[in-house]
Short mmCIF file of C-alpha atoms and ligand atoms in Angstrom, two decimals:
data_model
loop_
_atom_site.label_atom_id
_atom_site.label_comp_id
_atom_site.label_asym_id
_atom_site.label_seq_id
_atom_site.Cartn_x
_atom_site.Cartn_y
_atom_site.Cartn_z
CA UNK X 1 233.94 71.17 -34.40
CA UNK X 2 231.61 68.18 -33.88
CA UNK X 3 230.17 67.16 -37.06
CA UNK X 4 226.44 65.55 -36.97
CA UNK X 5 225.42 64.16 -40.47
CA UNK X 6 221.67 63.42 -41.14
CA UNK X 7 221.43 60.42 -43.23
CA UNK X 8 218.79 58.45 -45.54
CA UNK X 9 218.24 55.47 -46.05
CA UNK X 10 215.45 53.93 -48.69
CA UNK X 11 217.19 51.37 -50.94
CA UNK X 12 214.71 48.87 -50.44
CA UNK X 13 211.88 48.41 -48.00
CA UNK X 14 212.95 49.96 -44.88
CA UNK X 15 212.60 53.87 -44.38
CA UNK X 16 215.68 55.08 -42.17
CA UNK X 17 216.74 58.18 -40.86
CA UNK X 18 219.53 58.70 -38.61
CA UNK X 19 221.62 61.68 -37.30
CA UNK X 20 225.17 60.68 -36.03
CA UNK X 21 228.23 62.70 -34.73
CA UNK X 22 231.85 62.66 -35.57
CA UNK X 23 230.71 59.04 -37.31
CA UNK X 24 230.54 57.23 -33.80
CA UNK X 25 227.84 59.19 -31.65
CA UNK X 26 224.39 57.79 -32.89
CA UNK X 27 221.67 60.51 -31.47
CA UNK X 28 219.00 58.64 -33.44
CA UNK X 29 218.30 56.00 -35.79
CA UNK X 30 214.57 55.11 -36.55
CA UNK X 31 213.31 52.79 -39.03
CA UNK X 32 210.17 52.42 -40.36
CA UNK X 33 210.04 48.54 -41.49
CA UNK X 34 207.46 47.91 -44.52
CA UNK X 35 207.75 44.28 -43.44
CA UNK X 36 203.48 43.98 -42.78
CA UNK X 37 203.03 45.69 -46.21
CA UNK X 38 204.95 43.18 -48.61
CA UNK X 39 203.97 40.19 -46.30
CA UNK X 40 201.18 39.19 -48.31
CA UNK X 41 203.06 38.88 -51.40
CA UNK X 42 205.88 36.95 -49.67
CA UNK X 43 208.37 39.63 -51.16
CA UNK X 44 209.16 42.76 -51.81
CA UNK X 45 206.98 44.82 -54.12
CA UNK X 46 209.07 47.97 -55.69
CA UNK X 47 205.85 50.13 -56.58
CA UNK X 48 204.47 49.37 -53.36
CA UNK X 49 207.80 50.09 -51.29
CA UNK X 50 208.52 53.62 -52.91
CA UNK X 51 205.11 54.72 -52.49
CA UNK X 52 205.38 54.30 -49.10
CA UNK X 53 208.66 55.79 -48.41
CA UNK X 54 207.15 58.88 -50.15
CA UNK X 55 204.50 58.90 -47.36
CA UNK X 56 206.65 58.23 -44.46
CA UNK X 57 209.90 59.94 -44.70
CA UNK X 58 209.14 63.68 -44.10
CA UNK X 59 207.13 62.52 -40.59
CA UNK X 60 210.47 59.97 -39.97
CA UNK X 61 212.63 63.21 -40.75
CA UNK X 62 211.15 65.46 -38.52
CA UNK X 63 210.59 62.95 -35.68
CA UNK X 64 214.27 61.73 -36.12
CA UNK X 65 215.41 65.41 -35.39
CA UNK X 66 213.29 65.86 -32.67
CA UNK X 67 214.98 62.94 -30.80
CA UNK X 68 218.53 64.17 -31.38
CA UNK X 69 217.62 67.74 -29.59
CA UNK X 70 219.55 68.91 -32.20
CA UNK X 71 217.96 71.92 -34.86
CA UNK X 72 218.46 71.73 -38.69
CA UNK X 73 221.10 74.32 -38.99
CA UNK X 74 222.94 71.92 -36.05
CA UNK X 75 224.20 69.62 -39.10
CA UNK X 76 227.13 69.60 -41.07
CA UNK X 77 225.90 67.06 -44.35
CA UNK X 78 223.04 65.34 -45.71
CA UNK X 79 223.72 61.84 -46.69
CA UNK X 80 221.92 59.54 -48.53
CA UNK X 81 222.10 55.98 -50.19
CA UNK X 82 221.99 56.50 -54.02
CA UNK X 83 222.46 53.02 -54.56
CA UNK X 84 222.67 49.87 -55.09
CA UNK X 85 218.78 49.14 -54.51
CA UNK X 86 215.22 49.35 -56.23
CA UNK X 87 215.25 52.44 -58.51
CA UNK X 88 212.03 54.04 -57.22
CA UNK X 89 213.15 53.55 -53.55
CA UNK X 90 216.13 54.76 -54.10
CA UNK X 91 214.76 58.04 -55.62
CA UNK X 92 212.78 59.06 -52.80
CA UNK X 93 215.61 59.25 -50.79
CA UNK X 94 218.07 60.67 -53.49
CA UNK X 95 215.50 63.54 -53.82
CA UNK X 96 214.63 64.14 -50.15
CA UNK X 97 218.60 64.71 -49.57
CA UNK X 98 219.06 66.94 -52.42
CA UNK X 99 216.27 69.29 -51.34
CA UNK X 100 217.57 69.08 -47.48
CA UNK X 101 221.24 69.94 -48.59
CA UNK X 102 219.85 72.76 -50.97
CA UNK X 103 217.63 74.33 -48.75
CA UNK X 104 220.06 73.98 -45.83
CA UNK X 105 222.82 75.15 -47.87
CA UNK X 106 224.85 71.83 -46.75
CA UNK X 107 226.97 69.52 -48.64
CA UNK X 108 225.25 66.25 -49.70
CA UNK X 109 227.33 63.09 -49.55
CA UNK X 110 225.95 60.12 -51.86
CA UNK X 111 227.08 56.81 -49.89
CA UNK X 112 227.04 53.33 -51.30
CA UNK X 113 224.39 50.92 -49.42
CA UNK X 114 226.94 48.11 -49.34
CA UNK X 115 229.73 50.68 -47.70
CA UNK X 116 227.44 51.67 -45.38
CA UNK X 117 227.08 47.87 -44.03
CA UNK X 118 230.57 47.60 -43.86
CA UNK X 119 230.78 50.98 -41.71
CA UNK X 120 228.52 49.99 -39.49
CA UNK X 121 231.55 48.26 -38.39
CA UNK X 122 233.24 51.63 -37.46
CA UNK X 123 230.37 52.53 -35.92
CA UNK X 124 230.71 50.49 -33.17
CA UNK X 125 234.95 50.39 -33.59
CA UNK X 126 235.97 54.06 -34.87
CA UNK X 127 239.70 52.86 -34.28
CA UNK X 128 239.74 49.84 -36.51
CA UNK X 129 242.95 49.84 -38.75
CA UNK X 130 243.93 48.78 -41.78
CA UNK X 131 243.49 46.28 -43.80
CA UNK X 132 240.42 44.36 -43.37
CA UNK X 133 238.27 41.73 -44.52
CA UNK X 134 234.52 42.06 -44.47
CA UNK X 135 231.73 40.10 -45.39
CA UNK X 136 229.11 41.38 -46.75
CA UNK X 137 226.12 39.11 -46.59
CA UNK X 138 222.55 40.52 -47.18
CA UNK X 139 219.41 39.78 -49.57
CA UNK X 140 220.88 40.92 -52.60
CA UNK X 141 224.90 40.60 -51.79
CA UNK X 142 227.52 38.35 -50.87
CA UNK X 143 230.97 39.94 -51.19
CA UNK X 144 234.07 39.35 -49.80
CA UNK X 145 235.91 42.54 -49.64
CA UNK X 146 239.13 43.75 -48.94
CA UNK X 147 238.95 46.97 -47.48
CA UNK X 148 242.46 48.91 -47.86
CA UNK X 149 241.43 52.15 -46.36
CA UNK X 150 238.70 54.56 -46.12
CA UNK X 151 236.93 54.21 -49.14
CA UNK X 152 239.43 51.78 -50.84
CA UNK X 153 237.84 48.53 -51.50
CA UNK X 154 238.88 45.40 -53.26
CA UNK X 155 236.11 42.54 -54.07
CA UNK X 156 237.63 39.17 -53.64
CA UNK X 157 234.70 37.34 -54.45
CA UNK X 158 230.80 37.72 -54.67
CA UNK X 159 227.87 35.43 -55.33
CA UNK X 160 227.49 33.83 -58.62
CA UNK X 161 224.01 33.42 -58.39
CA UNK X 162 221.63 33.98 -55.32
CA UNK X 163 222.79 36.04 -52.08
CA UNK X 164 222.81 34.41 -49.05
CA UNK X 165 219.94 35.83 -47.86
CA UNK X 166 218.32 35.48 -50.31
CA UNK X 167 218.91 31.74 -50.06
CA UNK X 168 217.54 32.08 -46.43
CA UNK X 169 214.46 33.46 -47.56
CA UNK X 170 213.84 31.32 -50.04
CA UNK X 171 214.57 28.28 -48.44
CA UNK X 172 212.39 29.45 -45.57
CA UNK X 173 209.14 29.89 -47.59
CA UNK X 174 209.80 26.45 -49.04
CA UNK X 175 209.42 25.35 -45.11
CA UNK X 176 206.43 27.28 -44.94
CA UNK X 177 207.89 30.13 -42.36
CA UNK X 178 206.61 33.78 -42.07
CA UNK X 179 208.09 36.61 -44.16
CA UNK X 180 211.03 37.77 -43.96
CA UNK X 181 212.41 34.35 -43.58
CA UNK X 182 216.14 34.41 -42.49
CA UNK X 183 215.21 35.32 -38.62
CA UNK X 184 212.60 32.56 -38.52
CA UNK X 185 214.61 29.62 -40.36
CA UNK X 186 217.27 30.73 -37.76
CA UNK X 187 214.68 30.29 -35.12
CA UNK X 188 213.75 27.11 -36.51
CA UNK X 189 216.83 25.88 -36.68
CA UNK X 190 217.77 26.43 -33.26
CA UNK X 191 215.68 23.58 -32.72
CA UNK X 192 217.07 20.92 -35.37
CA UNK X 193 220.16 18.96 -35.31
CA UNK X 194 222.48 20.13 -38.40
CA UNK X 195 224.30 17.16 -38.89
CA UNK X 196 220.95 14.93 -39.46
CA UNK X 197 221.03 16.14 -43.12
CA UNK X 198 224.35 16.70 -44.35
CA UNK X 199 223.67 19.21 -47.18
CA UNK X 200 226.32 19.93 -49.77
CA UNK X 201 228.64 22.41 -49.22
CA UNK X 202 229.14 24.41 -52.41
CA UNK X 203 233.01 25.64 -52.24
CA UNK X 204 233.44 26.14 -56.24
CA UNK X 205 236.72 25.86 -57.44
CA UNK X 206 240.05 25.16 -55.53
CA UNK X 207 240.84 28.10 -53.81
CA UNK X 208 238.16 30.46 -55.34
CA UNK X 209 236.60 33.07 -53.05
CA UNK X 210 233.49 33.18 -55.12
CA UNK X 211 230.38 32.13 -53.52
CA UNK X 212 227.06 29.99 -55.34
CA UNK X 213 223.89 29.17 -52.90
CA UNK X 214 221.37 28.25 -55.46
CA UNK X 215 222.17 24.13 -55.91
CA UNK X 216 222.27 24.10 -51.68
CA UNK X 217 218.52 25.60 -52.32
CA UNK X 218 217.83 23.39 -55.00
CA UNK X 219 219.31 20.03 -52.64
CA UNK X 220 216.88 21.00 -49.88
CA UNK X 221 214.00 21.30 -52.27
CA UNK X 222 214.62 17.87 -53.52
CA UNK X 223 215.16 16.43 -50.04
CA UNK X 224 211.76 17.65 -48.87
CA UNK X 225 210.08 16.57 -52.15
CA UNK X 226 211.64 13.17 -52.03
CA UNK X 227 210.39 12.64 -48.31
CA UNK X 228 207.09 13.42 -49.21
CA UNK X 229 206.95 11.43 -51.87
CA UNK X 230 207.99 8.59 -49.60
CA UNK X 231 205.14 9.32 -47.02
CA UNK X 232 208.26 10.01 -44.64
CA UNK X 233 207.60 12.55 -41.88
CA UNK X 234 210.14 15.41 -42.49
CA UNK X 235 211.53 17.44 -39.54
CA UNK X 236 211.43 21.07 -40.71
CA UNK X 237 213.80 22.04 -37.60
CA UNK X 238 216.21 19.24 -38.75
CA UNK X 239 216.20 20.92 -42.85
CA UNK X 240 216.66 24.34 -41.25
CA UNK X 241 219.86 23.36 -39.20
CA UNK X 242 221.07 21.48 -42.04
CA UNK X 243 220.64 24.20 -44.71
CA UNK X 244 222.11 27.15 -41.73
CA UNK X 245 225.01 25.24 -41.31
CA UNK X 246 225.91 24.58 -45.02
CA UNK X 247 225.57 28.50 -45.53
CA UNK X 248 227.84 29.34 -42.34
CA UNK X 249 230.31 26.55 -43.05
CA UNK X 250 231.27 28.06 -46.88
CA UNK X 251 230.60 31.86 -45.68
CA UNK X 252 232.87 31.22 -42.57
CA UNK X 253 235.63 29.04 -44.86
CA UNK X 254 236.08 31.46 -47.25
CA UNK X 255 236.13 34.28 -45.24
CA UNK X 256 239.03 32.88 -43.31
CA UNK X 257 240.74 31.84 -46.58
CA UNK X 258 240.59 35.37 -47.82
CA UNK X 259 242.20 36.84 -44.17
CA UNK X 260 244.81 34.02 -44.57
CA UNK X 261 245.68 34.54 -48.34
CA UNK X 262 245.86 38.68 -47.74
CA UNK X 263 247.70 38.37 -44.55
CA UNK X 264 244.76 40.37 -42.54
CA UNK X 265 244.63 40.01 -38.99
CA UNK X 266 240.73 41.69 -38.50
CA UNK X 267 237.69 40.27 -40.19
CA UNK X 268 234.27 42.09 -40.16
CA UNK X 269 230.82 41.18 -40.66
CA UNK X 270 228.06 43.22 -42.46
CA UNK X 271 224.80 42.98 -43.98
CA UNK X 272 221.47 41.71 -42.49
CA UNK X 273 222.73 37.64 -42.68
CA UNK X 274 225.23 39.42 -40.23
CA UNK X 275 222.61 39.35 -37.59
CA UNK X 276 222.66 35.41 -37.82
CA UNK X 277 223.52 33.88 -34.73
CA UNK X 278 225.25 30.59 -35.63
CA UNK X 279 227.42 32.73 -38.25
CA UNK X 280 228.14 35.06 -35.43
CA UNK X 281 229.22 32.52 -33.36
CA UNK X 282 231.18 30.15 -35.62
CA UNK X 283 233.38 32.85 -37.28
CA UNK X 284 235.41 33.74 -34.26
CA UNK X 285 235.80 29.70 -33.52
CA UNK X 286 237.23 29.31 -36.65
CA UNK X 287 239.22 32.95 -37.12
CA UNK X 288 242.57 31.04 -36.02
CA UNK X 289 242.94 34.32 -33.30
CA UNK X 290 242.01 36.96 -35.49
CA UNK X 291 240.30 39.48 -34.40
CA UNK X 292 236.33 39.25 -35.47
CA UNK X 293 234.21 42.34 -35.54
CA UNK X 294 230.38 41.97 -35.48
CA UNK X 295 228.10 44.72 -35.02
CA UNK X 296 224.94 44.15 -33.27
CA UNK X 297 222.04 42.96 -34.99
CA UNK X 298 219.92 46.25 -35.42
CA UNK X 299 222.93 47.60 -37.14
CA UNK X 300 223.65 44.82 -39.35
CA UNK X 301 220.27 45.03 -40.86
CA UNK X 302 219.10 48.17 -43.19
CA UNK X 303 219.43 51.26 -41.13
CA UNK X 304 220.11 54.83 -41.59
CA UNK X 305 223.19 55.40 -39.07
CA UNK X 306 225.62 52.79 -40.87
CA UNK X 307 224.85 55.37 -43.97
CA UNK X 308 225.60 58.66 -41.37
CA UNK X 309 229.07 56.64 -40.39
CA UNK X 310 230.59 55.97 -44.13
CA UNK X 311 229.32 59.58 -44.89
CA UNK X 312 231.16 61.10 -42.18
CA UNK X 313 234.47 59.66 -43.50
CA UNK X 314 234.00 60.89 -47.25
CA UNK X 315 232.81 64.14 -45.73
CA UNK X 316 236.17 64.45 -43.91
CA UNK X 317 237.62 63.83 -47.37
CA UNK X 318 235.54 66.44 -48.65
CA UNK X 319 233.74 63.75 -51.35
CA UNK X 320 230.63 65.58 -51.96
CA UNK X 321 228.01 64.93 -54.61
CA UNK X 322 226.81 67.07 -57.16
CA UNK X 323 222.95 68.64 -57.08
CA UNK X 324 222.76 66.50 -60.10
CA UNK X 325 222.90 63.12 -58.09
CA UNK X 326 220.94 60.30 -59.52
CA UNK X 327 219.80 56.82 -57.89
CA UNK X 328 222.02 53.94 -59.18
CA UNK X 329 220.26 50.56 -58.95
CA UNK X 330 223.71 48.70 -60.10
CA UNK X 331 226.40 50.80 -57.95
CA UNK X 332 228.92 48.69 -57.25
CA UNK X 333 231.51 48.60 -54.61
CA UNK X 334 234.12 50.83 -54.91
CA UNK X 335 232.47 52.81 -58.10
CA UNK X 336 231.46 56.29 -57.63
CA UNK X 337 228.89 57.41 -60.18
CA UNK X 338 227.82 61.19 -59.85
O1 LIG D 1 220.87 44.19 -45.37
P1 LIG D 1 219.75 43.78 -45.26
O2 LIG D 1 218.81 44.20 -43.83
O3 LIG D 1 219.01 44.36 -46.60
C1 LIG D 1 219.55 43.97 -47.84
O4 LIG D 1 220.39 44.94 -48.03
O5 LIG D 1 219.32 42.97 -48.55
O6 LIG D 1 219.12 41.98 -45.19
C2 LIG D 1 217.93 41.30 -45.59
C3 LIG D 1 218.73 39.91 -45.59
C4 LIG D 1 217.13 38.85 -45.72
O7 LIG D 1 217.70 38.15 -46.64
C5 LIG D 1 217.35 38.49 -44.62
O8 LIG D 1 216.22 37.38 -44.52
C6 LIG D 1 218.29 38.11 -44.05
O9 LIG D 1 219.15 39.46 -44.28
N1 LIG D 1 218.38 37.69 -42.57
C7 LIG D 1 219.15 36.87 -41.85
C8 LIG D 1 218.78 37.18 -40.11
N2 LIG D 1 218.20 38.15 -40.14
C9 LIG D 1 218.19 38.86 -41.44
N3 LIG D 1 219.24 35.92 -42.42
C10 LIG D 1 219.75 34.91 -41.78
N4 LIG D 1 219.47 35.06 -40.23
C11 LIG D 1 219.03 36.04 -39.80
N5 LIG D 1 219.13 36.23 -38.32
ZN1 LIG D 2 221.75 46.00 -47.02
#
């Protein structure tokens, strides 16, 4: 029998609701972005984000279901992101999902947001075979993950300071680009020469699969400042291209190194930064014949369809959350806290 799962995602600044059947057929995947709301602050304001989730979630639930042609009674499970993320934002989704599961007498499935990002790949390629290497690059995370089976993760490396998306956003701000910076920086970089300003590639110790982007960000800031002090004209597109190339080089090299070390033939990309075109083109070039799977950009950035997909596999395992489920802002990948 078909398993339609309704999922709610409110971990940061996008309110999203989706219905996915059997972890693969996306019946609806609506995202209400709060970008306009946070733009004047230059970043997500947690209090403002949770209040907006509260306002839009109920209408979004109704609209999503209406688009699927299904009724509430057709659903088989209610899924929700319960961490990591902003506490107040997560709570809005968790409370709504608990109420829905209770009212509809359906199992509640609690999903880790990062697991959701990884499962965006199963939405587009349900037949993926383990083991897999996944690079999860978002606004809050830069993790290299060995996926050994459904729900079985080994984090091989992670960032020691700024996440890749955070570095993109901070450098974009220094370049006076619009919020949120990542996609704008990518657009500016397309007009620049990445070789004009060879920024450092932070590889850390020999063989390390960890990341560190804060030094690179500082190098960009200093180079701009030095140029201004000397009264030199700065080509912002070259700065953007040089920075992007440095980040992409490090991400790609370490991902391929992880695949080599663990003898893995398939590499996945996940998270908002996976929408970056340069990263999407460089990884397959460097992957040495390995298969590279990259979800379409709309499934890389925060959305509830990826949560519904991850939830489907938990549903098959009978991994349900209790009615006492709470938000876990610092939830780690591979960890259950319910
Ligand atoms: O996964 P996501 O939507 O939210 C989090 O879970 O953090 O990722 C958002 C991050 C932001 O830092 C955003 O600037 C970055 O992904 N991002 C990009 C691009 N699109 C989104 N960074 C570089 N190039 C892009 N095209
Ligand atoms: Zn995310």
